[in-house]
mmCIF file of C-alpha atoms in Angstrom:
data_model
loop_
_atom_site.group_PDB
_atom_site.id
_atom_site.type_symbol
_atom_site.label_atom_id
_atom_site.label_comp_id
_atom_site.label_asym_id
_atom_site.label_seq_id
_atom_site.Cartn_x
_atom_site.Cartn_y
_atom_site.Cartn_z
ATOM 1 C CA UNK A 1 197.008 -21.087 86.895
ATOM 2 C CA UNK A 2 198.728 -17.751 87.238
ATOM 3 C CA UNK A 3 201.794 -18.417 85.421
ATOM 4 C CA UNK A 4 199.673 -19.981 82.452
ATOM 5 C CA UNK A 5 201.277 -18.325 79.358
ATOM 6 C CA UNK A 6 201.052 -18.095 75.813
ATOM 7 C CA UNK A 7 204.068 -16.403 73.471
ATOM 8 C CA UNK A 8 203.272 -15.215 70.132
ATOM 9 C CA UNK A 9 206.574 -14.346 68.150
ATOM 10 C CA UNK A 10 206.097 -12.139 65.662
ATOM 11 C CA UNK A 11 207.358 -12.768 62.254
ATOM 12 C CA UNK A 12 210.303 -10.910 60.337
ATOM 13 C CA UNK A 13 212.477 -10.798 57.494
ATOM 14 C CA UNK A 14 215.308 -9.787 55.697
ATOM 15 C CA UNK A 15 215.641 -8.105 52.774
ATOM 16 C CA UNK A 16 219.011 -7.555 50.377
ATOM 17 C CA UNK A 17 218.743 -5.741 47.177
ATOM 18 C CA UNK A 18 221.862 -5.558 45.395
ATOM 19 C CA UNK A 19 223.677 -4.364 41.751
ATOM 20 C CA UNK A 20 226.380 -5.928 40.545
ATOM 21 C CA UNK A 21 228.807 -5.185 37.125
ATOM 22 C CA UNK A 22 232.334 -6.001 36.154
ATOM 23 C CA UNK A 23 234.440 -5.139 33.123
ATOM 24 C CA UNK A 24 237.644 -7.206 31.591
ATOM 25 C CA UNK A 25 240.026 -4.741 29.681
ATOM 26 C CA UNK A 26 242.664 -6.682 27.490
ATOM 27 C CA UNK A 27 245.578 -4.402 27.190
ATOM 28 C CA UNK A 28 247.854 -6.737 25.263
ATOM 29 C CA UNK A 29 246.406 -10.140 23.687
ATOM 30 C CA UNK A 30 247.898 -12.597 21.046
ATOM 31 C CA UNK A 31 247.680 -9.698 18.408
ATOM 32 C CA UNK A 32 249.907 -7.049 19.656
ATOM 33 C CA UNK A 33 251.980 -9.010 22.412
ATOM 34 C CA UNK A 34 255.617 -8.681 22.694
ATOM 35 C CA UNK A 35 258.672 -10.101 23.980
ATOM 36 C CA UNK A 36 257.959 -11.003 27.831
ATOM 37 C CA UNK A 37 254.657 -9.864 27.491
ATOM 38 C CA UNK A 38 252.463 -12.144 25.814
ATOM 39 C CA UNK A 39 249.332 -10.720 27.646
ATOM 40 C CA UNK A 40 248.070 -8.261 30.293
ATOM 41 C CA UNK A 41 244.104 -7.420 31.440
ATOM 42 C CA UNK A 42 242.981 -5.455 33.987
ATOM 43 C CA UNK A 43 239.672 -6.580 35.604
ATOM 44 C CA UNK A 44 237.094 -4.409 37.758
ATOM 45 C CA UNK A 45 233.923 -5.100 39.510
ATOM 46 C CA UNK A 46 231.588 -3.442 41.772
ATOM 47 C CA UNK A 47 228.582 -4.894 43.955
ATOM 48 C CA UNK A 48 226.390 -2.266 45.806
ATOM 49 C CA UNK A 49 224.155 -3.450 48.167
ATOM 50 C CA UNK A 50 221.452 -2.607 50.536
ATOM 51 C CA UNK A 51 220.160 -4.853 53.622
ATOM 52 C CA UNK A 52 216.937 -4.525 55.202
ATOM 53 C CA UNK A 53 216.763 -6.386 58.706
ATOM 54 C CA UNK A 54 213.358 -6.305 60.370
ATOM 55 C CA UNK A 55 213.942 -5.336 64.119
ATOM 56 C CA UNK A 56 211.603 -4.350 66.993
ATOM 57 C CA UNK A 57 209.374 -6.123 69.709
ATOM 58 C CA UNK A 58 210.918 -9.584 69.340
ATOM 59 C CA UNK A 59 207.728 -11.290 71.322
ATOM 60 C CA UNK A 60 204.520 -10.791 73.279
ATOM 61 C CA UNK A 61 203.907 -12.933 75.928
ATOM 62 C CA UNK A 62 199.639 -13.316 77.342
ATOM 63 C CA UNK A 63 199.052 -14.437 80.461
ATOM 64 C CA UNK A 64 194.693 -15.394 79.837
ATOM 65 C CA UNK A 65 193.965 -16.529 83.676
ATOM 66 C CA UNK A 66 196.210 -13.547 85.253
ATOM 67 C CA UNK A 67 194.714 -10.219 86.797
ATOM 68 C CA UNK A 68 194.551 -7.589 84.616
ATOM 69 C CA UNK A 69 197.944 -5.718 85.214
ATOM 70 C CA UNK A 70 199.150 -8.987 84.261
ATOM 71 C CA UNK A 71 197.228 -9.241 81.305
ATOM 72 C CA UNK A 72 200.507 -9.250 78.524
ATOM 73 C CA UNK A 73 203.889 -8.144 78.571
ATOM 74 C CA UNK A 74 205.817 -7.201 75.397
ATOM 75 C CA UNK A 75 209.381 -8.055 75.440
ATOM 76 C CA UNK A 76 211.239 -4.526 74.900
ATOM 77 C CA UNK A 77 211.765 -2.722 72.718
ATOM 78 C CA UNK A 78 207.973 -1.063 72.879
ATOM 79 C CA UNK A 79 206.360 1.798 72.324
ATOM 80 C CA UNK A 80 205.839 4.774 74.791
ATOM 81 C CA UNK A 81 201.974 3.676 75.220
ATOM 82 C CA UNK A 82 203.684 0.052 76.117
ATOM 83 C CA UNK A 83 202.318 -1.410 72.661
ATOM 84 C CA UNK A 84 204.840 -3.420 70.219
ATOM 85 C CA UNK A 85 206.820 -1.644 67.419
ATOM 86 C CA UNK A 86 207.981 -3.128 64.745
ATOM 87 C CA UNK A 87 211.148 -1.372 62.763
ATOM 88 C CA UNK A 88 213.601 -2.016 60.260
ATOM 89 C CA UNK A 89 217.577 -1.229 59.816
ATOM 90 C CA UNK A 90 218.911 -0.352 56.596
ATOM 91 C CA UNK A 91 222.576 -0.988 55.748
ATOM 92 C CA UNK A 92 224.175 -0.178 52.521
ATOM 93 C CA UNK A 93 227.771 -0.694 51.311
ATOM 94 C CA UNK A 94 229.561 -0.469 48.137
ATOM 95 C CA UNK A 95 232.254 -2.748 47.491
ATOM 96 C CA UNK A 96 234.747 -3.131 44.349
ATOM 97 C CA UNK A 97 237.243 -6.072 43.156
ATOM 98 C CA UNK A 98 240.274 -4.723 41.232
ATOM 99 C CA UNK A 99 242.401 -7.756 39.733
ATOM 100 C CA UNK A 100 245.570 -7.555 37.201
ATOM 101 C CA UNK A 101 246.932 -10.692 35.290
ATOM 102 C CA UNK A 102 250.047 -10.924 33.268
ATOM 103 C CA UNK A 103 251.540 -13.782 31.092
ATOM 104 C CA UNK A 104 255.035 -13.026 30.280
ATOM 105 C CA UNK A 105 254.615 -16.008 27.814
ATOM 106 C CA UNK A 106 252.129 -18.575 27.073
ATOM 107 C CA UNK A 107 253.351 -21.142 29.504
ATOM 108 C CA UNK A 108 253.480 -18.354 32.717
ATOM 109 C CA UNK A 109 250.459 -16.706 34.121
ATOM 110 C CA UNK A 110 250.716 -14.380 37.219
ATOM 111 C CA UNK A 111 247.878 -12.736 39.005
ATOM 112 C CA UNK A 112 246.259 -10.278 42.274
ATOM 113 C CA UNK A 113 243.375 -9.231 43.136
ATOM 114 C CA UNK A 114 242.282 -6.706 45.943
ATOM 115 C CA UNK A 115 238.379 -6.798 46.906
ATOM 116 C CA UNK A 116 236.589 -5.899 49.959
ATOM 117 C CA UNK A 117 232.975 -7.231 51.317
ATOM 118 C CA UNK A 118 230.443 -6.585 54.028
ATOM 119 C CA UNK A 119 228.106 -8.721 56.051
ATOM 120 C CA UNK A 120 225.259 -6.831 57.880
ATOM 121 C CA UNK A 121 223.661 -8.639 60.623
ATOM 122 C CA UNK A 122 220.863 -10.678 60.631
ATOM 123 C CA UNK A 123 217.333 -9.867 61.980
ATOM 124 C CA UNK A 124 218.016 -12.502 64.869
ATOM 125 C CA UNK A 125 221.670 -10.406 65.910
ATOM 126 C CA UNK A 126 219.669 -7.729 65.818
ATOM 127 C CA UNK A 127 216.666 -8.368 67.995
ATOM 128 C CA UNK A 128 217.443 -8.140 71.838
ATOM 129 C CA UNK A 129 216.076 -10.281 74.260
ATOM 130 C CA UNK A 130 215.118 -8.458 77.727
ATOM 131 C CA UNK A 131 215.286 -11.384 80.199
ATOM 132 C CA UNK A 132 218.074 -11.433 82.506
ATOM 133 C CA UNK A 133 220.088 -14.342 83.794
ATOM 134 C CA UNK A 134 220.398 -14.647 87.882
ATOM 135 C CA UNK A 135 223.569 -15.215 89.710
ATOM 136 C CA UNK A 136 226.061 -15.123 87.201
ATOM 137 C CA UNK A 137 229.049 -14.794 89.300
ATOM 138 C CA UNK A 138 232.141 -12.465 88.528
ATOM 139 C CA UNK A 139 235.025 -11.409 90.596
ATOM 140 C CA UNK A 140 234.586 -7.329 91.041
ATOM 141 C CA UNK A 141 238.263 -5.866 89.988
ATOM 142 C CA UNK A 142 237.007 -2.672 92.136
ATOM 143 C CA UNK A 143 237.190 -4.277 95.392
ATOM 144 C CA UNK A 144 238.144 -8.436 94.675
ATOM 145 C CA UNK A 145 234.168 -9.388 96.002
ATOM 146 C CA UNK A 146 233.179 -12.582 94.260
ATOM 147 C CA UNK A 147 229.135 -11.951 93.617
ATOM 148 C CA UNK A 148 226.401 -13.022 91.400
ATOM 149 C CA UNK A 149 225.252 -10.303 89.173
ATOM 150 C CA UNK A 150 222.271 -10.278 86.406
ATOM 151 C CA UNK A 151 223.440 -10.332 83.045
ATOM 152 C CA UNK A 152 221.274 -9.673 79.668
ATOM 153 C CA UNK A 153 221.945 -11.797 76.391
ATOM 154 C CA UNK A 154 220.943 -12.002 72.738
ATOM 155 C CA UNK A 155 220.910 -9.226 69.826
ATOM 156 C CA UNK A 156 221.732 -5.448 69.511
ATOM 157 C CA UNK A 157 219.680 -3.078 67.662
ATOM 158 C CA UNK A 158 222.786 -1.276 67.442
ATOM 159 C CA UNK A 159 225.111 -3.893 65.714
ATOM 160 C CA UNK A 160 227.217 -2.395 62.980
ATOM 161 C CA UNK A 161 228.270 -4.563 59.421
ATOM 162 C CA UNK A 162 231.307 -6.768 59.500
ATOM 163 C CA UNK A 163 233.828 -5.487 56.902
ATOM 164 C CA UNK A 164 236.062 -7.830 55.053
ATOM 165 C CA UNK A 165 239.237 -6.999 53.251
ATOM 166 C CA UNK A 166 241.145 -9.676 50.920
ATOM 167 C CA UNK A 167 244.394 -9.552 48.950
ATOM 168 C CA UNK A 168 245.485 -12.283 46.600
ATOM 169 C CA UNK A 169 248.591 -12.836 44.469
ATOM 170 C CA UNK A 170 249.208 -16.063 42.752
ATOM 171 C CA UNK A 171 251.532 -17.702 40.199
ATOM 172 C CA UNK A 172 250.294 -20.455 37.123
ATOM 173 C CA UNK A 173 252.783 -22.145 35.094
ATOM 174 C CA UNK A 174 250.409 -24.981 32.368
ATOM 175 C CA UNK A 175 252.653 -25.517 29.572
ATOM 176 C CA UNK A 176 251.052 -26.166 26.438
ATOM 177 C CA UNK A 177 252.816 -27.975 24.422
ATOM 178 C CA UNK A 178 255.549 -30.731 24.719
ATOM 179 C CA UNK A 179 255.735 -33.832 27.702
ATOM 180 C CA UNK A 180 254.508 -31.985 30.422
ATOM 181 C CA UNK A 181 251.357 -30.350 28.461
ATOM 182 C CA UNK A 182 248.436 -31.176 30.737
ATOM 183 C CA UNK A 183 250.217 -30.257 33.739
ATOM 184 C CA UNK A 184 248.992 -27.069 35.805
ATOM 185 C CA UNK A 185 250.935 -25.900 39.041
ATOM 186 C CA UNK A 186 249.281 -23.225 40.528
ATOM 187 C CA UNK A 187 250.540 -21.263 44.109
ATOM 188 C CA UNK A 188 248.247 -18.325 45.533
ATOM 189 C CA UNK A 189 248.741 -16.214 48.392
ATOM 190 C CA UNK A 190 246.040 -15.102 50.572
ATOM 191 C CA UNK A 191 245.660 -12.439 53.083
ATOM 192 C CA UNK A 192 241.996 -11.662 55.043
ATOM 193 C CA UNK A 193 241.195 -9.187 57.282
ATOM 194 C CA UNK A 194 238.128 -8.308 58.909
ATOM 195 C CA UNK A 195 236.661 -5.756 61.243
ATOM 196 C CA UNK A 196 233.525 -5.412 63.539
ATOM 197 C CA UNK A 197 232.997 -9.080 63.945
ATOM 198 C CA UNK A 198 229.678 -9.817 65.731
ATOM 199 C CA UNK A 199 231.003 -11.640 68.937
ATOM 200 C CA UNK A 200 229.454 -11.830 72.638
ATOM 201 C CA UNK A 201 231.974 -11.733 75.562
ATOM 202 C CA UNK A 202 231.601 -13.316 79.096
ATOM 203 C CA UNK A 203 230.535 -11.283 82.017
ATOM 204 C CA UNK A 204 234.084 -11.524 83.704
ATOM 205 C CA UNK A 205 236.051 -10.310 80.633
ATOM 206 C CA UNK A 206 233.623 -7.309 80.375
ATOM 207 C CA UNK A 207 234.326 -6.267 83.835
ATOM 208 C CA UNK A 208 237.587 -6.710 83.500
ATOM 209 C CA UNK A 209 237.816 -4.629 80.140
ATOM 210 C CA UNK A 210 238.635 -0.476 81.104
ATOM 211 C CA UNK A 211 237.259 -0.122 77.648
ATOM 212 C CA UNK A 212 233.863 -1.724 78.153
ATOM 213 C CA UNK A 213 232.422 -0.300 81.193
ATOM 214 C CA UNK A 214 229.725 1.384 78.788
ATOM 215 C CA UNK A 215 228.049 -2.149 79.035
ATOM 216 C CA UNK A 216 228.185 -2.922 83.323
ATOM 217 C CA UNK A 217 226.040 -0.544 85.647
ATOM 218 C CA UNK A 218 227.118 -0.597 89.471
ATOM 219 C CA UNK A 219 224.484 0.814 92.398
ATOM 220 C CA UNK A 220 225.356 4.334 92.994
ATOM 221 C CA UNK A 221 225.253 3.847 96.730
ATOM 222 C CA UNK A 222 227.081 0.366 97.304
ATOM 223 C CA UNK A 223 229.096 0.584 94.110
ATOM 224 C CA UNK A 224 228.418 -3.278 93.566
ATOM 225 C CA UNK A 225 227.641 -4.797 89.793
ATOM 226 C CA UNK A 226 223.990 -4.573 89.572
ATOM 227 C CA UNK A 227 223.983 -5.751 85.453
ATOM 228 C CA UNK A 228 226.111 -6.890 82.719
ATOM 229 C CA UNK A 229 225.034 -5.961 79.137
ATOM 230 C CA UNK A 230 226.481 -9.319 77.583
ATOM 231 C CA UNK A 231 224.858 -9.236 74.049
ATOM 232 C CA UNK A 232 226.346 -9.417 71.050
ATOM 233 C CA UNK A 233 228.702 -6.499 69.919
ATOM 234 C CA UNK A 234 230.740 -5.681 67.184
ATOM 235 C CA UNK A 235 234.033 -6.675 69.345
ATOM 236 C CA UNK A 236 236.148 -9.060 67.163
ATOM 237 C CA UNK A 237 238.863 -8.413 64.636
ATOM 238 C CA UNK A 238 240.769 -10.939 62.764
ATOM 239 C CA UNK A 239 243.492 -11.344 60.114
ATOM 240 C CA UNK A 240 244.748 -14.390 58.438
ATOM 241 C CA UNK A 241 247.350 -15.200 55.422
ATOM 242 C CA UNK A 242 248.605 -18.437 54.004
ATOM 243 C CA UNK A 243 249.399 -20.078 50.620
ATOM 244 C CA UNK A 244 247.512 -22.446 49.036
ATOM 245 C CA UNK A 245 249.337 -24.927 46.734
ATOM 246 C CA UNK A 246 247.493 -26.766 43.988
ATOM 247 C CA UNK A 247 248.804 -29.493 41.077
ATOM 248 C CA UNK A 248 247.356 -31.613 38.493
ATOM 249 C CA UNK A 249 248.132 -33.759 35.688
ATOM 250 C CA UNK A 250 245.996 -34.971 32.810
ATOM 251 C CA UNK A 251 246.793 -37.207 30.313
ATOM 252 C CA UNK A 252 244.726 -38.972 27.524
ATOM 253 C CA UNK A 253 245.492 -42.227 25.977
ATOM 254 C CA UNK A 254 244.492 -45.593 24.166
ATOM 255 C CA UNK A 255 243.395 -47.322 27.795
ATOM 256 C CA UNK A 256 241.430 -44.256 28.909
ATOM 257 C CA UNK A 257 242.314 -40.724 30.601
ATOM 258 C CA UNK A 258 244.597 -40.843 33.899
ATOM 259 C CA UNK A 259 244.539 -37.679 36.167
ATOM 260 C CA UNK A 260 246.598 -36.651 39.657
ATOM 261 C CA UNK A 261 245.687 -33.905 41.331
ATOM 262 C CA UNK A 262 246.443 -31.889 44.838
ATOM 263 C CA UNK A 263 246.096 -29.334 47.133
ATOM 264 C CA UNK A 264 248.037 -28.151 49.958
ATOM 265 C CA UNK A 265 247.288 -24.891 52.323
ATOM 266 C CA UNK A 266 249.794 -23.986 54.964
ATOM 267 C CA UNK A 267 248.285 -20.965 57.161
ATOM 268 C CA UNK A 268 250.612 -18.586 58.408
ATOM 269 C CA UNK A 269 249.215 -16.802 60.743
ATOM 270 C CA UNK A 270 245.371 -16.260 62.471
ATOM 271 C CA UNK A 271 245.526 -13.607 64.610
ATOM 272 C CA UNK A 272 242.622 -12.408 66.700
ATOM 273 C CA UNK A 273 241.741 -9.279 68.943
ATOM 274 C CA UNK A 274 238.392 -10.440 70.825
ATOM 275 C CA UNK A 275 237.795 -6.996 72.183
ATOM 276 C CA UNK A 276 239.241 -3.268 72.544
ATOM 277 C CA UNK A 277 242.074 -3.029 74.970
ATOM 278 C CA UNK A 278 242.900 -6.664 74.638
ATOM 279 C CA UNK A 279 246.195 -8.058 72.798
ATOM 280 C CA UNK A 280 245.990 -9.368 69.642
ATOM 281 C CA UNK A 281 246.739 -13.292 69.795
ATOM 282 C CA UNK A 282 247.789 -15.695 67.477
ATOM 283 C CA UNK A 283 245.133 -18.935 67.219
ATOM 284 C CA UNK A 284 247.591 -20.842 63.797
ATOM 285 C CA UNK A 285 247.099 -24.215 64.997
ATOM 286 C CA UNK A 286 244.650 -24.301 67.827
ATOM 287 C CA UNK A 287 241.047 -25.676 66.436
ATOM 288 C CA UNK A 288 239.544 -25.736 70.743
ATOM 289 C CA UNK A 289 240.228 -21.823 70.460
ATOM 290 C CA UNK A 290 238.551 -21.532 66.535
ATOM 291 C CA UNK A 291 241.777 -21.497 65.051
ATOM 292 C CA UNK A 292 242.873 -23.494 61.909
ATOM 293 C CA UNK A 293 245.442 -26.488 61.733
ATOM 294 C CA UNK A 294 248.388 -25.323 59.934
ATOM 295 C CA UNK A 295 248.633 -28.057 57.464
ATOM 296 C CA UNK A 296 245.694 -29.361 55.750
ATOM 297 C CA UNK A 297 245.462 -31.263 52.137
ATOM 298 C CA UNK A 298 244.357 -33.471 49.390
ATOM 299 C CA UNK A 299 245.189 -35.509 46.842
ATOM 300 C CA UNK A 300 243.423 -37.435 44.380
ATOM 301 C CA UNK A 301 244.297 -40.320 41.573
ATOM 302 C CA UNK A 302 241.869 -40.918 38.665
ATOM 303 C CA UNK A 303 240.556 -42.963 35.730
ATOM 304 C CA UNK A 304 238.307 -42.181 32.895
ATOM 305 C CA UNK A 305 237.193 -43.858 29.944
ATOM 306 C CA UNK A 306 233.912 -43.531 28.259
ATOM 307 C CA UNK A 307 231.094 -42.555 30.863
ATOM 308 C CA UNK A 308 232.851 -44.232 33.562
ATOM 309 C CA UNK A 309 235.537 -42.952 36.446
ATOM 310 C CA UNK A 310 237.204 -44.442 39.195
ATOM 311 C CA UNK A 311 239.010 -42.515 41.845
ATOM 312 C CA UNK A 312 241.273 -42.861 45.047
ATOM 313 C CA UNK A 313 241.459 -39.706 47.429
ATOM 314 C CA UNK A 314 243.723 -39.156 50.279
ATOM 315 C CA UNK A 315 243.511 -36.351 53.084
ATOM 316 C CA UNK A 316 245.370 -34.936 55.333
ATOM 317 C CA UNK A 317 245.310 -33.248 58.409
ATOM 318 C CA UNK A 318 248.085 -31.994 60.381
ATOM 319 C CA UNK A 319 248.851 -31.875 64.662
ATOM 320 C CA UNK A 320 247.333 -29.352 66.448
ATOM 321 C CA UNK A 321 247.813 -27.914 69.842
ATOM 322 C CA UNK A 322 245.489 -29.039 72.540
ATOM 323 C CA UNK A 323 243.481 -26.531 74.702
ATOM 324 C CA UNK A 324 245.687 -25.124 77.036
ATOM 325 C CA UNK A 325 248.865 -26.090 75.831
ATOM 326 C CA UNK A 326 252.346 -23.636 76.621
ATOM 327 C CA UNK A 327 251.846 -21.059 73.724
ATOM 328 C CA UNK A 328 248.366 -21.592 73.372
ATOM 329 C CA UNK A 329 246.423 -18.042 72.666
ATOM 330 C CA UNK A 330 245.056 -17.747 76.209
ATOM 331 C CA UNK A 331 247.930 -18.561 77.522
ATOM 332 C CA UNK A 332 250.631 -16.121 75.912
ATOM 333 C CA UNK A 333 251.792 -14.526 79.267
ATOM 334 C CA UNK A 334 253.793 -15.919 81.937
ATOM 335 C CA UNK A 335 251.588 -14.260 84.389
ATOM 336 C CA UNK A 336 248.877 -16.755 83.303
ATOM 337 C CA UNK A 337 248.951 -19.733 84.680
ATOM 338 C CA UNK A 338 248.392 -23.228 82.313
ATOM 339 C CA UNK A 339 244.921 -24.835 82.617
ATOM 340 C CA UNK A 340 246.482 -28.553 82.223
ATOM 341 C CA UNK A 341 242.881 -30.264 82.173
ATOM 342 C CA UNK A 342 243.004 -31.076 78.838
ATOM 343 C CA UNK A 343 246.503 -31.803 78.404
ATOM 344 C CA UNK A 344 246.716 -34.051 80.960
ATOM 345 C CA UNK A 345 244.088 -36.308 79.966
ATOM 346 C CA UNK A 346 245.451 -36.077 76.478
ATOM 347 C CA UNK A 347 248.675 -37.067 78.021
ATOM 348 C CA UNK A 348 250.461 -34.654 75.453
ATOM 349 C CA UNK A 349 249.858 -31.279 74.359
ATOM 350 C CA UNK A 350 249.436 -32.014 70.672
ATOM 351 C CA UNK A 351 246.969 -34.120 68.996
ATOM 352 C CA UNK A 352 248.534 -36.358 66.597
ATOM 353 C CA UNK A 353 248.190 -35.541 62.327
ATOM 354 C CA UNK A 354 245.713 -37.559 60.473
ATOM 355 C CA UNK A 355 245.316 -39.447 57.352
ATOM 356 C CA UNK A 356 241.935 -40.835 55.956
ATOM 357 C CA UNK A 357 241.548 -43.080 52.089
ATOM 358 C CA UNK A 358 238.299 -42.621 50.367
ATOM 359 C CA UNK A 359 237.300 -44.001 47.072
ATOM 360 C CA UNK A 360 234.464 -43.249 44.494
ATOM 361 C CA UNK A 361 233.476 -44.228 41.289
ATOM 362 C CA UNK A 362 230.345 -42.646 39.026
ATOM 363 C CA UNK A 363 229.135 -43.272 35.396
ATOM 364 C CA UNK A 364 227.428 -41.258 33.251
ATOM 365 C CA UNK A 365 225.149 -42.856 31.188
ATOM 366 C CA UNK A 366 224.816 -39.953 28.769
ATOM 367 C CA UNK A 367 227.678 -41.371 27.160
ATOM 368 C CA UNK A 368 225.401 -44.008 25.936
ATOM 369 C CA UNK A 369 223.947 -41.822 23.189
ATOM 370 C CA UNK A 370 220.832 -40.617 22.759
ATOM 371 C CA UNK A 371 219.157 -42.863 24.845
ATOM 372 C CA UNK A 372 216.154 -40.738 25.854
ATOM 373 C CA UNK A 373 215.568 -43.015 29.025
ATOM 374 C CA UNK A 374 219.186 -42.927 30.087
ATOM 375 C CA UNK A 375 220.126 -39.134 29.031
ATOM 376 C CA UNK A 376 221.437 -36.809 31.582
ATOM 377 C CA UNK A 377 221.756 -39.916 33.766
ATOM 378 C CA UNK A 378 224.434 -39.717 36.295
ATOM 379 C CA UNK A 379 224.946 -42.447 39.109
ATOM 380 C CA UNK A 380 227.656 -41.879 41.956
ATOM 381 C CA UNK A 381 229.052 -43.840 44.669
ATOM 382 C CA UNK A 382 231.561 -42.837 47.110
ATOM 383 C CA UNK A 383 232.898 -44.581 50.298
ATOM 384 C CA UNK A 384 234.708 -43.014 52.893
ATOM 385 C CA UNK A 385 237.710 -44.147 55.194
ATOM 386 C CA UNK A 386 237.651 -46.924 53.383
ATOM 387 C CA UNK A 387 240.331 -48.453 55.897
ATOM 388 C CA UNK A 388 238.170 -47.500 59.065
ATOM 389 C CA UNK A 389 241.187 -45.153 60.366
ATOM 390 C CA UNK A 390 239.784 -44.180 64.031
ATOM 391 C CA UNK A 391 240.392 -40.480 64.418
ATOM 392 C CA UNK A 392 242.753 -39.777 66.868
ATOM 393 C CA UNK A 393 241.444 -38.781 71.037
ATOM 394 C CA UNK A 394 241.632 -35.381 71.265
ATOM 395 C CA UNK A 395 240.474 -34.534 74.885
ATOM 396 C CA UNK A 396 238.693 -31.506 74.280
ATOM 397 C CA UNK A 397 235.643 -32.455 72.437
ATOM 398 C CA UNK A 398 233.422 -34.096 74.130
ATOM 399 C CA UNK A 399 231.282 -36.590 74.531
ATOM 400 C CA UNK A 400 232.566 -38.233 71.554
ATOM 401 C CA UNK A 401 237.088 -37.211 72.313
ATOM 402 C CA UNK A 402 237.276 -38.059 68.562
ATOM 403 C CA UNK A 403 239.205 -35.048 66.735
ATOM 404 C CA UNK A 404 237.021 -33.090 65.129
ATOM 405 C CA UNK A 405 239.082 -33.717 61.586
ATOM 406 C CA UNK A 406 237.737 -37.119 61.165
ATOM 407 C CA UNK A 407 234.584 -38.931 61.621
ATOM 408 C CA UNK A 408 234.081 -40.870 64.949
ATOM 409 C CA UNK A 409 231.328 -43.379 62.381
ATOM 410 C CA UNK A 410 234.120 -44.739 60.462
ATOM 411 C CA UNK A 411 233.484 -46.058 57.066
ATOM 412 C CA UNK A 412 231.000 -44.596 55.265
ATOM 413 C CA UNK A 413 228.742 -45.576 52.257
ATOM 414 C CA UNK A 414 227.441 -42.540 49.931
ATOM 415 C CA UNK A 415 225.042 -43.460 46.484
ATOM 416 C CA UNK A 416 223.747 -40.290 44.595
ATOM 417 C CA UNK A 417 220.995 -40.596 41.384
ATOM 418 C CA UNK A 418 220.511 -37.587 39.226
ATOM 419 C CA UNK A 419 219.330 -36.621 36.314
ATOM 420 C CA UNK A 420 219.425 -33.619 33.980
ATOM 421 C CA UNK A 421 216.574 -32.776 31.509
#
């Protein structure tokens, strides 16, 4: 009976205020174009945001049947008198987007842009958890001893916003006349850099890193670790770059409109630095470590006549490395022993490439005319994984042990009916 308790969680809210403006400045248009200068324009946008997120005491635990000394326990932080507090964290940022588009002649367009952004912490990420996890085993780098220690997890009221910088450049070729009219080829380069990414580390990683000793508490008498602060921190840094290529072609005939389109993404790099003092590692090609597949793409063939549209889509995912394979992020040093648990179970260092096929059909009844009942009615049907292609075995992703790029449920049917008013 003395342990009977009631927990009251305090409500929180996050409010975001933003002001946005943009301008488009046509420097050269068709009225004043010159040789090799068909069009030139400059675009500028700016967004200013302020985010207010509720912080303070997350909850209070009451013991109705306990003695008065145990009447209530507040989760930190609390006021000087021991009661709960409510506070608000304020974040503000102003971020621009600058873009330039240049067309030497009508069929060709070159463009580039630069932009920044920020992601403020959420209320959940800001609220700490004062409860300690008992007996988290660590190997103390100062004395080589293995023992258990307390750890703190949860949010951190001192978090900073995550910041992002994005650079893009591309070239578009779209013939306006002749046999290739209706063709569009688009090649884009992207580079994204993100800093102050909010994440947490294991106790062992924290005690091993000299730059993170502010998160470690030691007993002054014994020198042993008594507490590790494993709450969320602004730790991660990552940058990624790669190429997007898309192609599309549409042709109208007396039998309907035929179209073909496809897109391929090549990720050159996906590098992360998980904490101060740690090396920057390459994660591309290793999904089990949070990296992307190096190459993925899709292609669609479609036919449309009137309100009816039919199509076929093929999806492709390249082969990727298994957890612990040579060259994976955590095993780039020759002094680190490879973890062969998953590669041995896999029977290989890689998971095979994958191809899946889907079909879809839709009918827009609005094409029937001004019928009040049918106007705005759209019926869509889709069958994914038409051939019941089983995703390849992936020893890392239990409990089903299938690659997450596919769907272990195999063929699926979807029907959607929407009505626009």
